Amino acid sequence: MAAANVRDVAALAGVSVGTVSNVLNASKPVAPETAKRVLDAIEKLGFIRNDAARQLRVGQSRTVGIMVLDVSNPFFTDIARGAEDALALTGRSLILGNSGEEAHRELGYLDLFEEQRVAGLLITPVGDVLSRLERLRSRGSPVVLVDRHENARSFSSVSVDDLQGGALAAGHLLDVGRTRLAFVGGPQQVLQVAERLRGARDTVLARGARPLRVLEFETMRADVGRVGAEQLLALAPSERPDAVFAANDLIALGVLQALTSAGVRVPDDIAIIGYDDIYFAANAAIPISSIRQPAAEMGRTAAELLLEEIEHPGLKDYRHVFFPPELIVRASTAGADAPH
Amino acid sequence: MAAANVRDVAALAGVSVGTVSNVLNASKPVAPETAKRVLDAIEKLGFIRNDAARQLRVGQSRTVGIMVLDVSNPFFTDIARGAEDALALTGRSLILGNSGEEAHRELGYLDLFEEQRVAGLLITPVGDVLSRLERLRSRGSPVVLVDRHENARSFSSVSVDDLQGGALAAGHLLDVGRTRLAFVGGPQQVLQVAERLRGARDTVLARGARPLRVLEFETMRADVGRVGAEQLLALAPSERPDAVFAANDLIALGVLQALTSAGVRVPDDIAIIGYDDIYFAANAAIPISSIRQPAAEMGRTAAELLLEEIEHPGLKDYRHVFFPPELIVRASTAGADAPH
DNA sequence: GGAAAAGAATGAATCGTTTTACTGAAGAAC
DNA sequence: GTTCTTCAGTAAAACGATTCATTCTTTTCC
């Protein structure tokens, strides 16, 4: 009743365990009829290779870890799926950790990944874990940063030019005739947020519009959007913005919901633009304009960079792939003139 | 430069490897000052236990697999997070597989989980994998079914009474004065869909309303909702339903979007109710009524049932936990009288 | 004070693979 | 006909933890 192992297979097939391994891994040629006997034995015994033993011997696993900030955000699950697709082609699989933007959870998963000797790691870091990542790499698990290139030229990375993204968003709002722009978003410690804001602010300045009003919050979740919208509605009419740039689509959804339920017309009274271009924003009852980040492609590319490092260890040729952000115009900013 | 192992730790601390293990696992008492020496050595060497070796010896891993139908559906990620919380309390972690409703992907993950000798498995099965699950269990990885109890009394399960959920939804639509109900949903091979439909149909019948119009599709994704809505709009006015019951919230969102962009007023002209009560439906610009399933709690409970089996192997005391569905009324069905 | 029990620590055996160095056998080359 | 390759397959040595059965010290008890 105990699970069969290679020894059992070898005995049944009348060969040595080494031969079984060669069949399993195609590491050395095996005569066709011998291979068939082995495969038959595997089939008959229902043998499933014990990955722990394999891994112990080889020193590395066939799974790759990915750590995301928020599994509830479709942007991150799309990245994960892109990565999964690329890895599947090489017979590797993905194990997903969700830090939830909490540093202690991030550390817990790093421990896990390190104990597992993962083949590599894709990560959007939360806390100050760079030295930890260096160690992981020095122990044979290369690391690729996703959507966060910052102070880390020493790791390969994929990211989107958030400065340009912020500029695109603000530029578009100005283009459709808006003059009083507000930014609603997460903490500026998050590099992406800071850059999106800076891009927007610079654009507003350069085009001589009124200064950007900034509402800063602690997280990037939708409830932030609702609170932000309420703060905007509390302003005197002359102060009230006629356009909102939300740091991501989750926030934009919150803003939209709060505004419409307060009777504000979108986009006639206030236009809204988000960031990420997630499915639910595109399909909101008033579809939300957004700055698209090619999530799946980013995930795929990150996985490919990682695979390169996995397959050529020691090659310190770190690459940084930047994707251009893309403006997607939808009803939440289009089809209406500036309010009078 | 090679990673430190227990032997190195033992040497530095001046103890035997057995003692190191005892400190690591608290399996046998160790004198406090000895333990301190060991911990210091671990710290100094940056020792991280090799999980493959541990697992090979112990025969089982400390991670649990979960296989979901669709990671893009927040309902499933919420289940996963609930499970993760419960497992974290016991020092276990979760590895997530996404079948995407495709049987071959499901099999791929089952192979992976079996090779990994996972401590247990939570699964919403797609294909015909019951015998596979039996084998997994007979080899030491218990299995709990999530949201699918069907022909499998021989596994513990958590699920929601979908018959009652369907009845609640249809009953509510009738209660607010609707008379021409339509159902838009995924394939009836999926048990949940079939039961929601049956619950609705029975209720409509019992209350003497016009028979339910059924639009059946192949998947449960939002685009299905848009197509369904267009089919409804193509009907002659006298035939056109005044209420839609969508098999899940993703579909409801699609219906809502298609209807409003066609100028149909929701709920005045057509009311909409969904299923799952996901965040994005609750926060749509017209918040969508829904039948809530307590996703996180379901995940937590499933994990607890699994832990019980893990800790008492051989105990064939399979339990089936049913959660009651709950009607959540929002703007998409409320606050409007029946259309004239 | 001596026997028994309890407490700490030891070290070898073990888990199931992969891999390496090696052995034969069969054919090729001269 | 001897020597060289090539080709298949073997057997044993890893990999790094945990867990036994032991040994060596203390402490307890009468």
XYZ file of C-alpha atoms (C1' of nucleotides) in Angstrom:
740
model
C 0.000 0.000 0.000
C 2.996 2.260 0.471
C 3.657 4.421 -2.548
C 5.964 2.853 -5.096
C 9.455 4.232 -5.520
C 12.109 3.924 -8.189
C 13.430 0.778 -6.605
C 10.074 -0.933 -6.965
C 9.842 0.197 -10.549
C 13.352 -1.020 -11.260
C 12.622 -4.414 -9.722
C 9.424 -4.877 -11.700
C 11.064 -3.809 -14.945
C 14.133 -5.908 -14.250
C 16.583 -3.015 -14.521
C 18.628 -0.897 -12.156
C 17.374 2.265 -10.497
C 19.825 4.288 -12.555
C 18.081 3.186 -15.695
C 14.722 4.173 -14.306
C 16.090 7.604 -13.595
C 17.468 7.844 -17.120
C 14.044 7.062 -18.520
C 12.409 9.559 -16.211
C 14.750 12.387 -17.062
C 15.973 11.437 -20.529
C 19.418 12.173 -19.161
C 21.113 9.275 -20.904
C 19.947 7.173 -23.836
C 17.995 4.036 -23.011
C 17.185 1.270 -25.448
C 13.592 1.570 -26.649
C 12.384 -1.807 -25.406
C 14.005 -1.261 -22.008
C 12.336 2.116 -21.775
C 9.009 0.533 -22.568
C 9.392 -2.010 -19.800
C 10.171 0.782 -17.376
C 7.227 2.877 -18.482
C 4.934 -0.110 -18.167
C 6.160 -0.725 -14.653
C 5.600 2.923 -13.762
C 2.112 2.719 -15.135
C 1.311 -0.546 -13.360
C 2.575 0.638 -9.985
C 1.122 4.112 -10.258
C 4.540 5.466 -9.507
C 4.802 9.204 -8.935
C 8.270 10.598 -8.444
C 9.006 12.005 -5.037
C 9.919 15.566 -5.721
C 11.507 16.103 -2.323
C 14.078 13.418 -2.986
C 14.731 14.706 -6.459
C 15.115 18.209 -5.149
C 17.395 17.193 -2.333
C 19.709 15.510 -4.752
C 19.619 18.209 -7.422
C 19.728 21.074 -4.952
C 17.024 23.116 -6.570
C 13.314 22.913 -7.139
C 11.373 23.227 -10.337
C 8.995 25.798 -8.964
C 9.317 29.543 -9.047
C 7.914 31.844 -6.395
C 6.013 35.017 -7.122
C 5.186 37.570 -4.471
C 2.503 40.086 -5.218
C 1.153 43.045 -3.299
C -2.515 42.227 -3.478
C -4.182 39.132 -4.904
C -7.513 40.951 -4.921
C -6.156 43.330 -7.514
C -6.669 41.823 -10.961
C -3.576 43.643 -12.161
C -1.441 41.332 -10.066
C -3.281 38.147 -10.875
C -2.849 38.989 -14.537
C 0.881 39.360 -14.026
C 0.930 36.003 -12.287
C -0.918 34.338 -15.121
C 1.445 35.745 -17.690
C 4.376 34.407 -15.710
C 2.691 31.060 -15.243
C 2.244 30.684 -18.991
C 5.909 31.342 -19.688
C 7.051 28.959 -16.971
C 4.716 26.176 -18.009
C 6.563 25.987 -21.326
C 9.674 24.901 -19.446
C 7.889 22.466 -17.157
C 8.133 24.730 -14.179
C 5.313 25.878 -11.993
C 4.483 28.918 -9.972
C 3.798 29.267 -6.292
C 2.062 32.447 -5.350
C 2.566 34.455 -2.210
C 0.432 37.407 -1.269
C 2.113 39.996 0.886
C -0.971 42.151 1.120
C 1.453 45.080 1.339
C 2.493 43.883 4.778
C 6.197 43.552 5.440
C 5.889 40.735 7.970
C 3.875 38.585 5.601
C 6.441 39.272 2.938
C 9.187 38.013 5.236
C 7.210 34.887 6.023
C 6.956 34.027 2.366
C 10.616 34.779 1.779
C 11.437 32.246 4.487
C 9.212 29.726 2.815
C 10.700 30.330 -0.611
C 14.188 30.063 0.763
C 13.454 26.831 2.620
C 12.014 25.456 -0.582
C 15.091 26.476 -2.571
C 12.842 27.840 -5.289
C 14.357 27.957 -8.744
C 13.779 31.696 -8.791
C 11.642 34.520 -7.502
C 9.525 37.235 -9.048
C 8.736 39.944 -6.560
C 7.177 43.322 -6.120
C 8.814 44.107 -2.792
C 7.061 45.861 0.058
C 9.588 46.139 2.835
C 13.282 46.674 2.813
C 14.280 43.255 1.610
C 17.046 43.895 -0.877
C 19.760 42.268 1.211
C 17.496 39.326 1.729
C 17.050 39.051 -2.012
C 20.805 39.231 -2.532
C 21.213 36.300 -0.215
C 18.511 34.345 -1.977
C 20.313 34.904 -5.219
C 23.708 34.039 -3.815
C 22.195 30.731 -2.796
C 21.055 29.862 -6.238
C 17.633 31.452 -6.563
C 17.802 34.352 -8.995
C 15.403 37.237 -8.472
C 13.598 39.538 -10.888
C 11.839 42.671 -9.716
C 8.398 43.304 -11.082
C 7.124 46.814 -11.459
C 9.755 48.272 -9.164
C 13.185 49.115 -10.486
C 14.201 51.814 -8.035
C 17.396 51.488 -6.091
C 18.115 48.088 -7.477
C 20.151 48.127 -10.631
C 21.631 44.887 -9.412
C 18.533 42.893 -10.251
C 16.824 42.411 -13.558
C 13.451 44.084 -13.665
C 10.367 44.801 -15.676
C 8.438 47.985 -15.167
C 6.338 50.622 -16.761
C 7.402 54.215 -17.096
C 5.121 55.649 -14.466
C 6.359 59.163 -15.003
C 5.148 59.004 -18.559
C 1.947 57.312 -17.428
C 1.169 60.132 -15.048
C 1.924 62.635 -17.778
C -0.387 60.830 -20.199
C -3.233 60.823 -17.722
C -2.953 64.483 -16.798
C -2.331 65.489 -20.406
C -5.487 63.703 -21.505
C -7.596 65.386 -18.854
C -6.254 68.776 -19.947
C -6.823 67.841 -23.584
C -10.510 67.247 -23.013
C -10.757 70.706 -21.534
C -10.487 70.079 -17.822
C -8.756 72.724 -15.778
C -8.982 71.752 -12.133
C -7.294 68.385 -11.638
C -7.110 66.283 -8.498
C -4.981 63.237 -7.712
C -6.284 60.528 -5.387
C -3.843 57.862 -4.422
C -1.795 55.662 -2.163
C 1.277 56.433 -0.129
C 4.075 58.242 -1.881
C 6.593 55.863 -0.373
C 5.417 53.511 -3.053
C 7.620 54.504 -5.947
C 4.984 53.911 -8.583
C 2.583 56.267 -6.883
C 5.192 58.957 -6.454
C 6.143 58.799 -10.113
C 2.608 58.811 -11.413
C 1.995 61.869 -9.296
C 5.170 63.569 -10.397
C 4.409 62.934 -14.057
C 0.981 64.447 -13.632
C 2.210 67.398 -11.642
C 4.945 68.240 -14.118
C 2.485 68.132 -16.986
C 0.010 70.380 -15.240
C 2.780 72.834 -14.514
C 4.231 72.733 -17.983
C 0.869 73.477 -19.530
C 0.191 76.344 -17.191
C -2.920 74.843 -15.641
C -3.984 75.262 -12.036
C -1.862 73.252 -9.641
C -2.859 69.665 -9.025
C -4.801 69.029 -5.852
C -3.381 65.955 -4.103
C -5.304 63.654 -1.775
C -2.922 61.140 -0.327
C -3.956 57.935 1.441
C -2.360 54.903 3.011
C -3.475 52.173 0.647
C -4.477 51.579 -2.935
C -7.844 49.972 -2.307
C -11.227 51.059 -3.520
C -12.479 52.439 -0.220
C -9.784 55.076 -0.540
C -11.529 56.240 -3.696
C -14.834 56.671 -1.910
C -13.314 58.646 0.924
C -11.391 60.794 -1.528
C -14.499 61.521 -3.547
C -16.341 62.607 -0.445
C -13.565 64.997 0.441
C -13.788 66.480 -3.018
C -17.537 66.902 -2.772
C -17.136 68.768 0.493
C -15.160 71.515 -1.238
C -16.682 74.808 -2.239
C -18.036 74.635 -5.801
C -15.388 77.008 -7.097
C -12.682 74.787 -5.634
C -14.154 71.517 -6.716
C -12.083 69.718 -9.355
C -13.578 68.847 -12.697
C -11.307 65.835 -13.164
C -9.796 63.114 -10.996
C -6.685 61.081 -11.680
C -6.764 57.983 -9.490
C -3.527 56.155 -8.725
C -5.085 52.878 -9.805
C -8.339 51.514 -11.140
C -9.520 50.181 -7.814
C -9.429 53.710 -6.473
C -11.037 55.051 -9.642
C -13.919 52.625 -9.138
C -14.386 53.889 -5.606
C -14.373 57.470 -6.794
C -16.882 56.698 -9.518
C -19.233 54.958 -7.175
C -19.171 57.747 -4.603
C -19.625 60.462 -7.184
C -22.515 58.881 -9.044
C -24.334 57.980 -5.886
C -23.999 61.632 -4.856
C -25.654 62.629 -8.119
C -22.548 63.957 -9.790
C -22.525 63.285 -13.518
C -19.489 61.485 -14.879
C -17.864 62.691 -17.031
C -19.984 65.838 -17.470
C -19.343 67.278 -14.030
C -16.219 65.383 -13.127
C -14.110 63.207 -15.392
C -12.218 60.215 -14.008
C -9.137 58.412 -15.183
C -7.522 55.425 -13.485
C -4.398 53.316 -13.893
C -3.763 49.623 -14.749
C -6.706 49.084 -17.081
C -8.196 46.206 -15.154
C -11.200 44.377 -16.419
C -13.626 45.709 -13.859
C -12.810 49.308 -14.636
C -13.213 48.731 -18.337
C -16.596 47.192 -17.662
C -17.929 49.526 -15.057
C -21.335 50.908 -15.852
C -19.503 54.034 -16.874
C -16.375 52.549 -18.399
C -13.340 54.173 -16.918
C -10.506 55.649 -18.933
C -7.194 54.313 -17.799
C -3.485 54.034 -18.353
C -2.896 50.508 -19.479
C -0.040 48.447 -18.170
C 0.382 45.230 -20.116
C 0.120 43.020 -17.045
C 0.218 39.590 -18.657
C 3.078 40.589 -20.908
C 4.975 42.015 -17.962
C 4.557 38.735 -16.131
C 5.667 36.757 -19.139
C 8.703 38.930 -19.700
C 9.693 38.821 -16.053
C 9.503 35.043 -16.164
C 11.660 34.975 -19.276
C 14.312 37.164 -17.693
C 14.260 34.867 -14.705
C 14.559 31.738 -16.820
C 17.586 33.212 -18.515
C 19.258 33.683 -15.156
C 18.214 30.233 -14.011
C 19.703 28.654 -17.081
C 22.894 30.711 -17.029
C 23.807 31.047 -13.392
C 26.542 33.487 -12.578
C 25.887 35.571 -15.632
C 25.521 38.989 -14.104
C 23.899 40.549 -17.106
C 20.980 42.254 -15.432
C 18.444 43.704 -17.779
C 15.723 46.254 -17.284
C 12.724 46.061 -19.527
C 10.477 49.081 -19.633
C 7.016 48.932 -21.077
C 5.365 52.070 -22.348
C 2.098 52.999 -20.702
C -0.847 53.396 -23.015
C -3.758 55.789 -22.744
C -7.134 54.092 -23.050
C -9.972 56.536 -23.485
C -13.426 55.500 -22.362
C -16.674 57.109 -21.332
C -15.476 58.422 -17.992
C -13.490 61.157 -19.732
C -14.777 61.198 -23.270
C -17.784 62.379 -25.196
C -18.450 65.468 -23.178
C -17.254 69.021 -23.418
C -15.802 70.772 -20.474
C -18.453 71.790 -17.995
C -19.442 75.426 -18.298
C 29.995 30.102 0.174
C 27.845 26.987 0.047
C 24.728 27.276 2.172
C 25.144 26.090 5.733
C 23.512 22.853 6.819
C 22.679 21.325 10.170
C 26.120 19.770 10.360
C 27.786 23.167 10.109
C 25.468 24.550 12.733
C 26.158 21.602 15.010
C 29.909 22.002 14.604
C 29.846 25.704 15.382
C 27.599 25.238 18.388
C 29.614 22.260 19.604
C 26.665 19.869 19.655
C 25.408 16.982 17.568
C 23.120 17.303 14.587
C 20.376 15.592 16.537
C 20.404 18.398 19.020
C 20.142 20.984 16.297
C 17.119 19.199 14.984
C 15.595 19.117 18.439
C 16.018 22.865 18.729
C 14.586 23.418 15.287
C 11.510 21.320 15.864
C 11.097 21.444 19.623
C 10.687 17.696 19.350
C 12.695 16.911 22.468
C 13.688 19.140 25.349
C 17.005 20.945 25.045
C 18.821 22.718 27.861
C 18.304 26.484 27.558
C 21.971 27.425 27.242
C 22.549 24.708 24.638
C 19.576 25.958 22.689
C 20.974 29.452 22.796
C 24.305 28.326 21.404
C 22.510 26.560 18.595
C 20.345 29.553 17.802
C 23.388 31.806 17.778
C 25.122 29.496 15.357
C 22.059 29.447 13.124
C 21.997 33.212 13.165
C 25.684 33.568 12.478
C 25.711 31.136 9.580
C 22.470 32.360 8.091
C 21.248 28.793 8.176
C 17.938 28.085 6.468
C 16.622 24.562 6.763
C 16.430 22.616 3.549
C 12.814 21.743 3.254
C 13.396 19.058 0.643
C 15.549 17.065 3.043
C 13.091 17.533 5.852
C 10.238 16.489 3.653
C 12.023 13.456 2.295
C 12.618 12.188 5.791
C 9.197 13.032 7.186
C 7.333 11.935 4.092
C 5.018 14.877 3.900
C 5.251 18.553 3.164
C 3.997 21.458 5.196
C 2.195 23.051 2.298
C -1.368 22.540 1.223
C -2.540 22.823 -2.364
C -5.642 24.653 -3.449
C -7.083 24.383 -6.905
C -9.539 27.003 -8.023
C -11.586 27.439 -11.161
C -10.658 30.996 -11.961
C -8.148 33.231 -10.223
C -9.639 36.259 -11.930
C -12.828 35.730 -10.017
C -12.562 37.454 -6.634
C -14.866 34.846 -5.171
C -12.104 32.271 -5.508
C -9.287 34.472 -4.336
C -11.354 35.255 -1.258
C -11.748 31.553 -0.583
C -8.012 31.129 -0.950
C -7.302 33.921 1.463
C -9.635 32.486 4.055
C -7.892 29.141 3.758
C -4.496 30.771 3.917
C -5.386 32.477 7.173
C -6.453 29.241 8.819
C -3.371 27.380 7.621
C -0.971 30.109 8.673
C -2.028 29.511 12.264
C -0.562 26.017 12.050
C 2.610 27.065 10.247
C 1.482 25.686 6.946
C 1.312 27.524 3.694
C -0.800 27.428 0.606
C 0.176 26.810 -2.957
C -2.382 27.918 -5.458
C -3.241 26.264 -8.722
C -5.558 27.774 -11.274
C -7.355 25.292 -13.482
C -9.112 27.994 -15.460
C -11.940 25.456 -15.816
C -9.706 23.389 -18.078
C -9.378 19.708 -17.293
C -5.870 19.314 -18.664
C -4.529 22.138 -16.543
C -6.221 20.579 -13.563
C -4.443 17.303 -14.217
C -1.120 19.087 -14.530
C -1.551 20.611 -11.100
C -2.672 17.319 -9.610
C 0.575 15.776 -10.851
C 2.502 18.605 -9.284
C 0.684 18.312 -5.970
C 1.185 14.585 -5.910
C 4.900 14.849 -6.681
C 5.172 17.375 -3.904
C 3.368 15.104 -1.459
C 1.301 18.054 -0.300
C -0.085 17.806 3.201
C -3.570 18.119 1.780
C -5.646 19.522 -1.032
C -8.585 21.860 -1.321
C -10.236 21.592 -4.685
C -13.159 22.697 -6.750
C -12.865 19.990 -9.379
C -13.446 20.567 -13.062
C -12.909 17.242 -14.743
C -13.631 13.729 -13.661
C -10.888 13.420 -11.098
C -12.513 11.610 -8.206
C -10.429 8.465 -8.567
C -7.355 10.599 -8.785
C -8.352 12.296 -5.556
C -8.927 8.934 -3.889
C -5.409 7.949 -4.783
C -4.021 11.210 -3.491
C -5.750 10.581 -0.228
C -4.666 6.955 -0.001
C -1.120 8.234 -0.293
C -1.421 10.551 2.632
C -2.813 13.770 1.219
C -6.370 14.260 2.419
C -8.750 16.143 0.167
C -11.618 18.522 0.901
C -14.041 19.588 -1.793
C -14.897 23.245 -1.979
C -18.254 24.341 -3.257
C -18.978 20.993 -4.885
C -20.431 18.171 -2.878
C -22.181 16.228 -5.623
C -21.435 12.573 -6.106
C -18.753 12.592 -3.493
C -19.990 11.762 -0.047
C -16.639 10.161 0.505
C -14.850 13.471 0.868
C -15.423 16.225 3.363
C -16.819 19.318 1.739
C -17.996 22.847 2.221
C -20.676 24.297 0.047
C -23.555 26.644 -0.155
C -27.104 25.546 -0.721
C -27.423 26.730 -4.296
C -30.969 25.508 -4.598
C -31.964 27.861 -1.840
C -29.781 30.605 -3.326
C -31.567 30.358 -6.636
C -34.888 30.411 -4.841
C -33.888 33.495 -2.875
C -32.876 35.353 -5.994
C -36.007 34.557 -7.954
C -38.206 35.116 -4.914
C -36.726 38.554 -4.402
C -37.289 39.549 -8.011
C -40.914 38.452 -7.750
C -41.240 40.261 -4.426
C -40.270 43.573 -5.976
C -42.990 43.103 -8.525
C -41.158 41.634 -11.485
C -43.054 39.160 -13.589
C -40.872 38.224 -16.547
C -37.652 36.681 -15.267
C -34.621 35.575 -17.246
C -31.638 33.491 -16.200
C -28.225 34.107 -17.748
C -25.527 31.647 -16.878
C -22.810 29.091 -17.448
C -23.038 25.480 -18.464
C -25.514 23.324 -16.598
C -22.901 20.593 -16.266
C -21.550 22.743 -13.497
C -23.595 21.599 -10.568
C -23.789 24.998 -8.930
C -25.267 26.533 -12.036
C -27.792 23.770 -12.435
C -28.948 24.118 -8.852
C -29.218 27.872 -8.901
C -31.299 27.554 -12.003
C -33.470 24.826 -10.539
C -34.064 26.829 -7.373
C -35.141 29.799 -9.412
C -37.307 27.787 -11.767
C -39.099 26.004 -8.944
C -39.841 29.284 -7.223
C -41.190 30.901 -10.349
C -43.403 27.900 -10.890
C -44.585 27.720 -7.321
C -45.611 31.329 -7.356
C -47.450 31.016 -10.605
C -45.338 33.516 -12.508
C -44.451 33.277 -16.167
C -41.864 30.607 -16.868
C -38.248 31.538 -16.529
C -36.444 32.349 -19.765
C -33.063 30.616 -19.765
C -30.001 31.791 -21.680
C -27.297 29.200 -21.293
C -23.618 29.783 -22.108
C -20.342 27.938 -21.940
C -18.509 29.957 -19.295
C -19.111 32.133 -16.274
C -17.191 35.178 -17.412
C -18.423 38.705 -17.842
C -18.511 38.687 -21.621
C -21.267 36.113 -21.331
C -23.334 38.737 -19.545
C -22.926 41.212 -22.368
C -23.916 38.709 -25.016
C -26.865 37.594 -22.941
C -28.053 41.142 -22.470
C -27.909 41.771 -26.183
C -30.006 38.716 -26.833
C -32.573 39.993 -24.382
C -32.645 43.410 -25.998
C -33.310 41.821 -29.364
C -36.579 40.383 -28.110
C -39.932 41.947 -28.888
C -40.889 44.418 -26.145
C -43.721 42.231 -24.920
C -41.300 39.345 -24.533
C -38.512 41.284 -22.970
C -37.837 40.330 -19.341
C -38.068 42.912 -16.597
C -35.544 41.129 -14.407
C -32.353 39.140 -14.878
C -30.860 36.560 -12.547
C -27.202 36.087 -13.439
C -25.424 32.909 -12.410
C -22.619 34.926 -10.876
C -21.604 38.513 -10.331
C -19.137 38.592 -13.191
C -22.002 37.838 -15.544
C -24.242 40.332 -13.753
C -21.634 43.016 -14.332
C -21.593 42.207 -18.022
C -25.372 42.374 -18.190
C -25.418 45.684 -16.369
C -22.844 47.214 -18.637
C -24.590 46.126 -21.820
C -27.992 47.254 -20.625
C -26.976 50.701 -19.423
C -24.940 51.398 -22.515
C -28.037 50.529 -24.539
C -29.976 53.116 -22.572
C -31.977 50.665 -20.508
C -32.618 51.947 -16.991
C -31.555 49.657 -14.157
C -33.522 48.769 -12.133
C -36.492 50.722 -13.525
C -36.714 48.887 -16.823
C -34.814 45.758 -15.936
C -33.673 44.659 -12.497
C -30.505 42.609 -12.057
C -29.394 40.207 -9.383
C -26.117 38.291 -9.325
C -24.463 35.624 -7.201
C -21.329 35.548 -4.997
C -21.436 39.140 -3.751
C -17.998 40.065 -4.966
C -16.521 43.435 -4.247
C -16.747 44.754 -7.773
C -20.443 44.032 -8.034
C -21.142 45.705 -4.718
C -19.272 48.753 -5.920
C -20.485 48.956 -9.467
C -21.868 52.366 -10.390
C -25.256 50.779 -9.899
C -24.554 48.458 -7.014
C -25.760 44.996 -7.839
C -27.984 42.922 -5.623
C -26.562 39.506 -5.044
C -26.716 36.219 -3.232
C -23.821 36.261 -0.853
C -21.620 33.269 -0.337
C -19.289 33.713 2.612
C -16.161 33.058 0.572
C -13.489 33.728 3.182
C -15.380 31.732 5.784
C -15.822 28.872 3.368
C -12.109 28.858 2.719
C -11.331 28.947 6.410
C -13.745 26.138 7.187
C -12.476 23.985 4.354
C -8.953 24.438 5.666
C -10.071 23.459 9.154
C -11.752 20.296 7.927
C -8.579 19.480 6.061
C -6.383 20.105 9.085
C -8.512 17.746 11.090
C -7.923 15.002 8.553
C -4.242 15.819 8.366
C -3.878 15.540 12.091
C -5.994 12.406 12.428
C -5.123 10.294 9.437
C -7.308 7.304 8.814
C -10.258 8.841 10.574
C -12.920 8.435 7.942
C -15.302 10.888 9.497
C -16.163 12.943 6.461
C -18.166 16.040 7.181
C -20.228 18.265 4.963
C -20.624 21.855 5.979
C -23.356 23.820 4.289
C -23.511 27.567 4.423
C -26.775 29.371 3.923
C -26.870 31.814 1.064
C -27.856 35.344 1.974
C -29.820 37.843 -0.050
C -28.131 41.226 -0.348
C -30.407 43.902 -1.741
C -28.831 46.834 -3.552
C -29.822 49.443 -6.075
C -29.983 47.106 -9.045
C -33.257 45.653 -7.767
C -34.439 48.064 -5.115
C -36.010 51.463 -4.849
C -38.175 51.183 -7.907
C -41.647 49.926 -8.530
C -42.348 47.458 -11.212
C -42.347 49.037 -14.631
C -45.798 49.814 -15.921
C 24.698 5.690 50.076
C 23.031 3.055 46.449
C 19.457 1.981 43.006
C 16.277 3.803 40.036
C 14.423 7.289 37.228
C 14.689 11.292 34.603
C 17.067 14.517 31.654
C 20.320 15.800 27.781
C 22.809 14.818 24.179
C 24.754 11.589 20.741
C 25.469 9.324 16.263
C 24.139 6.149 12.926
C 20.449 4.824 9.968
C 17.081 6.417 6.990
C 14.002 8.754 3.397
C 14.015 8.327 -2.592
C 16.083 10.303 -5.988
C 20.165 11.623 -9.330
C 24.709 11.110 -10.757
C 29.268 9.379 -11.311
C 32.630 6.084 -12.243
C 32.660 1.718 -13.987
C 31.724 -2.803 -16.554
C 30.507 -5.455 -20.551
C 29.223 -6.265 -25.120
C 29.043 -5.244 -29.792
C 30.700 -3.285 -33.714
C 34.434 -0.429 -36.386
C 39.021 0.335 -37.800
C 43.487 -0.989 -38.825
C 42.822 -10.565 -34.728
C 43.784 -7.111 -31.753
C 42.666 -2.603 -30.244
C 39.365 1.360 -30.084
C 35.055 3.369 -29.775
C 30.406 3.485 -28.820
C 26.379 2.118 -26.541
C 23.504 0.262 -22.420
C 23.246 -0.557 -18.260
C 24.929 -1.126 -13.248
C 26.020 -0.197 -8.463
C 27.219 2.822 -4.959
C 27.766 7.377 -3.258
C 25.839 11.405 -2.522
C 22.089 15.280 -1.002
C 20.517 17.233 4.296
C 17.292 16.749 7.356
C 14.773 13.689 11.294
C 14.505 9.932 14.399
C 15.575 6.140 16.686
C 18.173 3.349 20.173
C 21.935 4.462 23.157
C 25.026 6.526 26.345
C 26.287 9.583 29.751
C 24.923 12.719 33.699
C 22.157 14.252 37.157
C 18.642 14.053 40.417
C 15.294 11.636 43.342
C 13.893 8.438 46.564
C 14.026 5.214 50.361
